[in-house]
XYZ file of C-alpha atoms in Angstrom:
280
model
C -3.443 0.849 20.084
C -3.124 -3.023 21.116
C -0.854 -5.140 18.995
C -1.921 -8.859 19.093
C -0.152 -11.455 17.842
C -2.873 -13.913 17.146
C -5.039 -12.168 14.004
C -2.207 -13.311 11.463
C -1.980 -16.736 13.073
C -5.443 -17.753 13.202
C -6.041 -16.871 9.667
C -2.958 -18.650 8.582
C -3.856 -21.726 10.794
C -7.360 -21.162 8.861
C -5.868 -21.087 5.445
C -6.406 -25.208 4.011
C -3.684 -24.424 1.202
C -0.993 -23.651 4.047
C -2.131 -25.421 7.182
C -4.976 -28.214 6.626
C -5.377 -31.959 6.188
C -2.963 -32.826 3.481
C -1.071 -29.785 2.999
C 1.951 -29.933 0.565
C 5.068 -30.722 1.625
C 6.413 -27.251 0.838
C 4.140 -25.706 3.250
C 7.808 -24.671 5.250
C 8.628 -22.569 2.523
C 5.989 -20.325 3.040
C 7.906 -17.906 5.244
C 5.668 -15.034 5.267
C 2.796 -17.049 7.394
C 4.857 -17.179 10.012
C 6.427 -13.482 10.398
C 5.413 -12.900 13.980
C 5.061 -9.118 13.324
C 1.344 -9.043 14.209
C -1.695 -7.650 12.106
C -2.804 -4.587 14.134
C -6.366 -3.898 15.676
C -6.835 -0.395 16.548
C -10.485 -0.342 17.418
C -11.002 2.543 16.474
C -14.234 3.277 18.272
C -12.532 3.266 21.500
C -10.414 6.520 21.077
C -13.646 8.696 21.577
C -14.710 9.993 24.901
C -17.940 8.104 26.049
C -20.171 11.445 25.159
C -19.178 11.143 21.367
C -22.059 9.277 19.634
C -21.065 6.885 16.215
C -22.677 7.430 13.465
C -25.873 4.585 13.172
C -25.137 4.160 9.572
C -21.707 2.719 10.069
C -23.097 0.351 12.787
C -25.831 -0.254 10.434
C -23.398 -1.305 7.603
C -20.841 -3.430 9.737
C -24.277 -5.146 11.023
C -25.261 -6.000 7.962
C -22.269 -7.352 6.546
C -21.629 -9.164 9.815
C -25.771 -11.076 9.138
C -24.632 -11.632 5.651
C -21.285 -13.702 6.052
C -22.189 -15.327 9.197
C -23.705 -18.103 7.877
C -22.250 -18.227 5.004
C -19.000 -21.498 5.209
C -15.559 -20.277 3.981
C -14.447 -20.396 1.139
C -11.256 -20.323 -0.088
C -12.118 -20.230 -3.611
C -13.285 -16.636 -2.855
C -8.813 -15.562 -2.535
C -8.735 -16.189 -6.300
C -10.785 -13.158 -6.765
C -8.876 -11.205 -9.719
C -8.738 -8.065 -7.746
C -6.292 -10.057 -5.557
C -3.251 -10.902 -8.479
C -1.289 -8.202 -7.597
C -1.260 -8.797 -3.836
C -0.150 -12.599 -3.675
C 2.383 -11.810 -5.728
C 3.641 -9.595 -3.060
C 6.052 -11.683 -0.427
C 7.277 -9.214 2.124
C 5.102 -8.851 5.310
C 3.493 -5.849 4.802
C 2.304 -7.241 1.259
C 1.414 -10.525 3.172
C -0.679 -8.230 5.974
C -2.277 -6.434 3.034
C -3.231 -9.795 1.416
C -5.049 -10.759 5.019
C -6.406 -7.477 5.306
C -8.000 -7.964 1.582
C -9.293 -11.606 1.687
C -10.353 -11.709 5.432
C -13.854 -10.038 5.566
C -13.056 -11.108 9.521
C -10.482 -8.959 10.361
C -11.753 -5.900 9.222
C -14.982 -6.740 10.801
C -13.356 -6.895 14.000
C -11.248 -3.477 13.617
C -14.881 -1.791 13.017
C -16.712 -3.633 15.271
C -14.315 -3.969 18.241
C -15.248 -2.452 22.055
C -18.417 -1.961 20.489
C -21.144 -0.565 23.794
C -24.118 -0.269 21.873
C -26.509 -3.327 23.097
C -27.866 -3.799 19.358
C -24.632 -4.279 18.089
C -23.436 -5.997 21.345
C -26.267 -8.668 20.965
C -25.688 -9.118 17.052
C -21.489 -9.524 17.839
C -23.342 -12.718 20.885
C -25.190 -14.360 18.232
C -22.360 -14.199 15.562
C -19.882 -15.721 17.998
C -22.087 -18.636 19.364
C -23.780 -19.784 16.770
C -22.117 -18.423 13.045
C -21.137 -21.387 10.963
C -18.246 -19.437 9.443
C -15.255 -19.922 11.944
C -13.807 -16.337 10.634
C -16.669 -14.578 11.322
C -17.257 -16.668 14.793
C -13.746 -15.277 15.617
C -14.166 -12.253 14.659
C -17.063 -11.798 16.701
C -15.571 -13.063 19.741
C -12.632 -10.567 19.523
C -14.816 -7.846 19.143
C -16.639 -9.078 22.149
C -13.455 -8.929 24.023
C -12.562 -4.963 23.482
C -15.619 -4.128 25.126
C -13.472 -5.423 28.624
C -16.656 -6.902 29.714
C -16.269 -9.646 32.278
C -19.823 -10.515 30.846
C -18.787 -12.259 27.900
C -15.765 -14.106 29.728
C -18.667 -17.566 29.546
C -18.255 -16.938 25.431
C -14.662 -17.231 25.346
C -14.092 -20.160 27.647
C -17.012 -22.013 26.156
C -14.959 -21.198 22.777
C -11.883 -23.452 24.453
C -14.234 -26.680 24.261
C -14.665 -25.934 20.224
C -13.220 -28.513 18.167
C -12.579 -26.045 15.281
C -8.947 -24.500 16.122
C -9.514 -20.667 14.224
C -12.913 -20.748 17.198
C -10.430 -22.155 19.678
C -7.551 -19.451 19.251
C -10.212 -16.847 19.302
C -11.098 -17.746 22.345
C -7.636 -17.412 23.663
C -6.958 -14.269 22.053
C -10.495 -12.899 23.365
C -9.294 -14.309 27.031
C -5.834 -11.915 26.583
C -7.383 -8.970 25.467
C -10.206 -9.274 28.295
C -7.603 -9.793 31.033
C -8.376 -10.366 34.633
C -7.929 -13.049 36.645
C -10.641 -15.038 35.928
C -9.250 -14.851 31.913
C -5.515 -15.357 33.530
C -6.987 -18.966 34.644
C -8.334 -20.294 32.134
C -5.341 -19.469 29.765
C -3.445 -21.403 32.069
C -5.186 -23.960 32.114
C -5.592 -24.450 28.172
C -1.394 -23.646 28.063
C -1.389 -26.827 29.458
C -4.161 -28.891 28.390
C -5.370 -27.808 24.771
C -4.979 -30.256 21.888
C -2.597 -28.300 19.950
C 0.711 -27.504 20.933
C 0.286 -24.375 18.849
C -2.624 -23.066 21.096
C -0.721 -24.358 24.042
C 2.289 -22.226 23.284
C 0.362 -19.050 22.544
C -1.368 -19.610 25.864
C 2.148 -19.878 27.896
C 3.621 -16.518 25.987
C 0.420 -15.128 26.681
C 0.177 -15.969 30.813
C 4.060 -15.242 30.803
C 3.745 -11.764 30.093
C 0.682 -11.625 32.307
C 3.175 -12.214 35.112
C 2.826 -15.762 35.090
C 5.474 -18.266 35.610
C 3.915 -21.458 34.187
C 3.883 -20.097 31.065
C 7.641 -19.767 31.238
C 7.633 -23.732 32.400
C 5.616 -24.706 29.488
C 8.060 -22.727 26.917
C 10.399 -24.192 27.978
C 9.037 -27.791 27.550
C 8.208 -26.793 24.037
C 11.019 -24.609 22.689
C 12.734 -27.976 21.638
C 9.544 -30.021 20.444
C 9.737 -32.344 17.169
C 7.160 -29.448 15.395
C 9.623 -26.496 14.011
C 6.636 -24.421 14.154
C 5.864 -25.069 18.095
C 9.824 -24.157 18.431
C 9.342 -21.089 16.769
C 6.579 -19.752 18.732
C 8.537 -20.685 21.996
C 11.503 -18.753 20.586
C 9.348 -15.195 19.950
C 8.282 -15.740 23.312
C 11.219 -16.940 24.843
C 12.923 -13.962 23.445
C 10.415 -11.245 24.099
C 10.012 -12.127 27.711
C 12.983 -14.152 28.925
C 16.403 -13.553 30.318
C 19.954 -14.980 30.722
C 18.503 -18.373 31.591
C 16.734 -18.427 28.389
C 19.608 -16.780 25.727
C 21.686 -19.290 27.333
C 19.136 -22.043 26.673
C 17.889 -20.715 22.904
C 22.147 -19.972 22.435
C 22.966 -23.927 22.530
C 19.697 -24.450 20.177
C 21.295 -22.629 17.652
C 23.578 -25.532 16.409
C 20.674 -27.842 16.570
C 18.287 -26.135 14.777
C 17.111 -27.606 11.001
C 14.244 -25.739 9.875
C 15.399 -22.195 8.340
C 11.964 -20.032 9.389
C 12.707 -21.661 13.199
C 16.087 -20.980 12.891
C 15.670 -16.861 11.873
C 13.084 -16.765 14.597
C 15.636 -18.043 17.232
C 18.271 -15.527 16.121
C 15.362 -13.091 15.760
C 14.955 -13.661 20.310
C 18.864 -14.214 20.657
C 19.119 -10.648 19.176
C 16.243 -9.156 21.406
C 17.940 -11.176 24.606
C 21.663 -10.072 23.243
C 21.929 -7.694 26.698
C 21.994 -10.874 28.512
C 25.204 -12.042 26.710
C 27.870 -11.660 29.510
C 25.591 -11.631 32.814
C-alpha cells in the first residue's frame, strides 16, 4: 500500500470555492483541506501475481468512464448533487476524505486504474493524460501512468511540469515520486526550486528530502518561514517527518511567531513527531 500525500492536495488546490481567483476571505477556516493525513491509493491491481488475469469487464467499465469524463470541463456545480448533503456536513477528516472520494470521479479512477500493464488500457490512461481537457481526469491519468514504474512514461510527467494548470502540474510531481529513479529524482529537484508556486515547490523539496536528497532540506528551510501560512505549513509536515535536532530547534523558536491557527497545529503536529530530539 503507498500513502501519498498529494491526492487530497491537488483536489483541494482544484476546488475554486477554497483555492481559486477570488476566494473568500475565510478560506483559512477551512481546516479540513489542509489535514495532511493523505487520501490512500492502494492500486489494487498490483497485489496479484503477474499470472492472475483481471477481469476485461472491469477494464472495460473504468475505460469507459475514463472516455466519458475526459473531455468533459469540471464542474463544480456537479458537488451540489443531493446525494452529497449528508457528507459536507461532515467536518472531521475521514468525513472530508469520504467527501473527495464521492465528488472526485478522479481519484477513484486512479485507485482502479493504477499500475495498469494491459497496452489497451495503457494507451487509453496516454491519451487521457496528454490531451483530456478535464485537469482531474488529466491527473488522474498521469498517476495511474506512474504505478505501472515504467521509465517509459517519465517524458509525460516532466512534460506535465511545463503545464500552466497547477492540479496537471502537481500530478506531474506526484507521478515523478511514485515513479522514482534518478532520472524522476532530477527533475523534482529541479521544479523544488524553480516551479511557480511555492506550494509545488515545497512538495517537491519534502518529496527529494526523503528521497535522500539534501536540497530539499535547503529549500524547507527557505520556506518554513515564508509570508504564505500555507507554504509554512507544508514545510512544517515535512520538516517534522524528516528532520532532526537542527530542525525542532528551528520549528521550536517558530512557535511564538506563528499567527495562522491551521499553521500553527501543523508545527506542533512536527514538534511532537521531532519531540526525541528535545535534549540532544
Amino acid at each position: 500500500m503507498k500513502k501519498l500525500f498529494v491526492p487530497a492536495l491537488v483536489l483541494a488546490l482544484a476546488a475554486p470555492a477554497a483555492w481559486g481567483q477570488g476566494a473568500p476571505a475565510s478560506a483559512e477556516s477551512q481546516a479540513p483541506i489542509l489535514e495532511l493525513q493523505p487520501l490512500v491509493i492502494t492500486a489494487p491491481r498490483l497485489r496479484y501475481p503477474s499470472n492472475i488475469m483481471i477481469n476485461p469487464l472491469i477494464d472495460m467499465n473504468l475505460l469507459r468512464l475514463l472516455s466519458e469524463h475526459e473531455n468533459e470541463r469540471p464542474n463544480p456545480t456537479a458537488q451540489l448533487d443531493p446525494n452529497l448533503t449528508a457528507l459536507t456536513k461532515l467536518t472531521t477528516l475521514d468525513g472530508y476524505n469520504l467527501q473527495t472520494r464521492y465528488s472526485q470521479l478522479g481519484f477513484l479512477l486512479t485507485q482502479g486504474l493504477a499500475g495498469a500493464k494491459d497496452l489497451q488500457v495503457q494507451q487509453a490512461l496516454v491519451q487521457a493524460a496528454q490531451k483530456s481537457i478535464n485537469d482531474q481526469i488529466q491527473a488522474s491519468a498521469m498517476i495511474a501512468l506512474a504505478y505501472t514504474k515504467d521509465p517509459q512514461f517519465i517524458g509525460i510527467f516532466m512534460s506535465a511540469l511545463q503545464n500552466q494548470n497547477i492540479t496537471v502540474r502537481f500530478a506531474g510531481l506526484e507521478s515523478l515520486a511514485v515513479l522514482g529513479g534518478s532520472q524522476a529524482e532530477a527533475a523534482l529537484s529541479n521544479d523544488a526550486q524553480t516551479d511557480s508556486s511555492l506550494i509545488a515547490q515545497a512538495y517537491a523539496a519534502g518529496t527529494i528530502w526523503g528521497m535522500g536528497n539534501i536540497t530539499g532540506q535547503s529549500i524547507l528551510l527557505n520556506l518554513y518561514q515564508n509570508p504564505s501560512w500555507i507554504v509554512r505549513a507544508i514545510a512544517y509536515h515535512y520538516m517534522g517527518k524528516l528532520g532532526g535536532n537542527y530542525e525542532y530547534t528551528m520549528l521550536l523558536a517558530q512557535l511564538p511567531t506563528e499567527t495562522n491557527p491551521i499553521a500553527q497545529a501543523e508545527l506542533c503536529a512536527a514538534l511532537l513527531r521531532l519531540n526525541k530530539y528535545r535534549n540532544n
